Amino acid sequence: MAILITGGAGYIGSHTCIELLEAGYEVVIVDNLCNSSHISLNRVAEITNKTFTFYKMDLMDRAGLESIFARHPIEAVIHFAGLKAVGESVQLPLSYYHTNMTSTLILCEVMKKFEVHKLVFSSSATVYGLPEAVPIAENAALGATNPYGRTKLMLEQILQDLAASDERWGVSILRYFNPIGAHKSGRIGENPNGIPNNLLPYISQVAVGKLTQVNVFGDDYPTPDGTGIRDYIHVVDLAKGHLKALEKIKAGSGVDIYNLGTGRGYSVLEMIAAFEIASGQSIPYAVAERRPGDIAVCFADTEKANRELNWSATRGIEEMCRDSWRWQCSNPSGYEEDSFVLHELAAGNYHKTAQ
Ligand code: NAD
Ligand code: UFG
């Protein structure tokens, strides 16, 4: 039986594919590469030395998706694919609503048609809006402040309605806090297009000399050093959480919602200091205006995931920064072609690609 990974070429998806392959799962990936590169998949093949199947396909291609379900014995889906940039979602709301909502609806309809009822869904801590208190538990009040966040909230609701309609559905909604870091090999990592929006990719591009200084968005928040606090989680810990969620839904039904974070927050200035230590580089910064829509403090109550999934994040901030830095230094321009892996691909040793 196979696991279908949508968005498997992306940042979190590629790390999760490694964990699945190393755990012995058969993996089928669908990604239109709108925010990723096929090279990440070459490197997944290189790291794991395992085969998998990749389809370069848009999830909105219903007929194409049906042909994948017809061809592979898919038992569950991990659904990462979607658009994720908060600022862009404010500029391009129709694009965000269309892509995130329609692709998920089509995916669920095709799953239903092929009687595949197990789904792990990528949600986000953004669904907590302006949290009333921290740490944030799964039963905290919900609210979104931008179109991206609203797609996640609406999709969570749709999945709950779907599961309520047929008890064969088993859905795990995972609310990620702030994923950072990279695989320890330094071969895959986060590869943002253009100037990064998120803090860690920005810091690492300053450290490597691509950008001149970090703009610290506000130092007058009600936090110990005045800068925003977030719950940064190593992407490999996050990926491992998906395997635990998968095991749980395979055995049960209904909807479970879990926070995936560490339960600990770090400020912007603490992250800059940690990255300076990890990289040995000095990281200039300047305090700038607050970024509209940002909140002061956000970190997870992880007790439910610890207890019900038997999962907890084990990698600390030093390892997160060290692994991000290794990825950044060895791939200063992001993903570039590898002659070694392409040669192996041509020989058909690593993975098959179908249009
Ligand atoms: P990513 O952009 O690296 O990966 C998403 C992948 O989906 C990309 O490879 C992209 O090409 C693909 N994709 C997008 N639309 C598609 C479509 N219509 N058809 C097929 N493929 C499509 O993002 P990521 O950081 O790996 O995030 C994965 C998921 O986790 C997303 O749903 C995102 O909203 C969610 N999430 C991410 C974060 C974060 O900080 N990275 C935080 C919370 C939640
Ligand atoms: N920050 C800066 N300078 C920067 C970028 C960020 O000071 O150049 C600050 C922000 O103000 C915030 C912290 O660094 O205090 C973290 O900001 P990020 O942009 O890295 O992350 P956010 O918490 O704002 O949002 C991210 C994703 C959202 C997701 C959320 C929770 O972008 O999509 O984590 O998972 F919803």
Coordinates of C-alpha atoms in Angstrom, one line a residue, residues 125-243:
A125 CA -1.0 28.0 14.2
T126 CA -2.3 31.0 12.2
V127 CA -5.8 29.6 12.8
Y128 CA -5.5 30.8 16.4
G129 CA -5.5 34.4 15.1
L130 CA -4.8 36.7 18.1
P131 CA -4.4 34.1 20.9
E132 CA -5.9 35.0 24.2
A133 CA -3.3 33.2 26.2
V134 CA -0.2 31.1 25.8
P135 CA 0.7 28.2 25.6
I136 CA -2.1 27.7 23.0
A137 CA -4.1 24.5 23.3
E138 CA -6.0 22.9 20.5
N139 CA -9.3 24.0 22.0
A140 CA -8.4 27.7 22.1
A141 CA -10.6 30.2 20.2
L142 CA -10.0 30.3 16.5
G143 CA -9.9 33.2 14.1
A144 CA -7.9 34.2 11.1
T145 CA -6.5 37.6 10.1
N146 CA -5.7 37.1 6.5
P147 CA -6.9 35.1 3.4
Y148 CA -4.3 32.4 3.8
G149 CA -5.4 31.8 7.4
R150 CA -9.0 31.8 6.4
T151 CA -8.3 29.0 3.9
K152 CA -6.8 26.9 6.7
L153 CA -9.8 27.6 9.0
M154 CA -12.4 26.8 6.3
L155 CA -10.6 23.6 5.2
E156 CA -10.4 22.4 8.8
Q157 CA -14.2 22.9 9.0
I158 CA -14.8 21.2 5.7
L159 CA -12.7 18.2 6.8
Q160 CA -14.7 18.0 10.1
D161 CA -18.0 18.0 8.1
L162 CA -16.7 15.4 5.8
A163 CA -15.6 13.1 8.7
A164 CA -19.0 13.6 10.3
S165 CA -20.7 12.4 7.2
D166 CA -19.1 9.0 7.0
E167 CA -17.4 7.2 9.8
R168 CA -14.8 5.6 7.6
W169 CA -13.0 9.0 7.4
G170 CA -10.0 9.3 9.7
V171 CA -8.5 12.8 9.5
S172 CA -5.6 14.3 11.3
I173 CA -5.3 18.1 11.3
L174 CA -1.8 19.2 12.2
R175 CA -1.3 22.8 13.3
Y176 CA 2.3 23.6 12.7
F177 CA 4.0 26.4 14.6
N178 CA 7.2 27.8 13.0
P179 CA 9.1 25.2 11.1
I180 CA 12.8 25.9 10.5
G181 CA 16.0 23.9 10.1
A182 CA 16.9 21.4 7.5
H183 CA 17.9 17.7 7.0
K184 CA 21.2 17.1 8.7
S185 CA 22.8 16.1 5.4
G186 CA 22.5 19.8 4.3
R187 CA 21.1 18.5 1.0
I188 CA 17.5 19.6 1.4
G189 CA 16.1 22.7 3.2
E190 CA 13.8 25.7 2.8
N191 CA 14.3 27.4 -0.6
P192 CA 12.2 30.6 -0.6
N193 CA 11.6 32.5 -3.8
G194 CA 13.1 36.0 -3.8
I195 CA 13.5 37.8 -0.5
P196 CA 12.3 35.6 2.3
N197 CA 9.3 36.7 4.4
N198 CA 10.0 34.5 7.3
L199 CA 12.6 35.2 10.0
L200 CA 15.0 32.2 9.8
P201 CA 15.5 32.2 6.0
Y202 CA 16.1 35.9 6.2
I203 CA 18.6 35.6 9.0
S204 CA 20.5 32.8 7.2
Q205 CA 20.7 34.9 4.0
V206 CA 22.2 37.7 6.0
A207 CA 24.7 35.3 7.6
V208 CA 25.7 34.0 4.2
G209 CA 26.1 37.6 2.8
K210 CA 23.2 37.7 0.4
L211 CA 21.3 40.3 2.4
T212 CA 22.8 43.1 4.5
Q213 CA 20.9 43.2 7.7
V214 CA 17.9 41.7 9.5
N215 CA 15.0 44.1 10.0
V216 CA 13.5 43.3 13.4
F217 CA 9.8 44.1 13.1
G218 CA 9.2 45.9 16.4
D219 CA 10.9 46.0 19.7
D220 CA 8.0 47.4 21.7
Y221 CA 6.0 44.2 22.2
P222 CA 5.1 43.1 25.7
T223 CA 7.9 40.5 25.8
P224 CA 11.2 40.5 27.8
D225 CA 13.3 42.1 25.0
G226 CA 10.4 43.7 23.2
T227 CA 10.6 41.5 20.1
G228 CA 8.1 38.9 18.9
I229 CA 8.2 35.4 20.4
R230 CA 7.5 32.2 18.3
D231 CA 7.6 28.5 18.8
Y232 CA 10.3 27.4 16.3
I233 CA 10.3 23.6 15.5
H234 CA 12.9 21.6 13.6
V235 CA 11.4 20.5 10.3
V236 CA 12.6 16.9 10.9
D237 CA 10.7 16.7 14.2
L238 CA 7.7 18.1 12.3
A239 CA 8.1 15.4 9.6
K240 CA 8.2 12.7 12.2
G241 CA 5.0 14.0 13.7
H242 CA 3.3 13.2 10.4
L243 CA 4.3 9.5 10.7

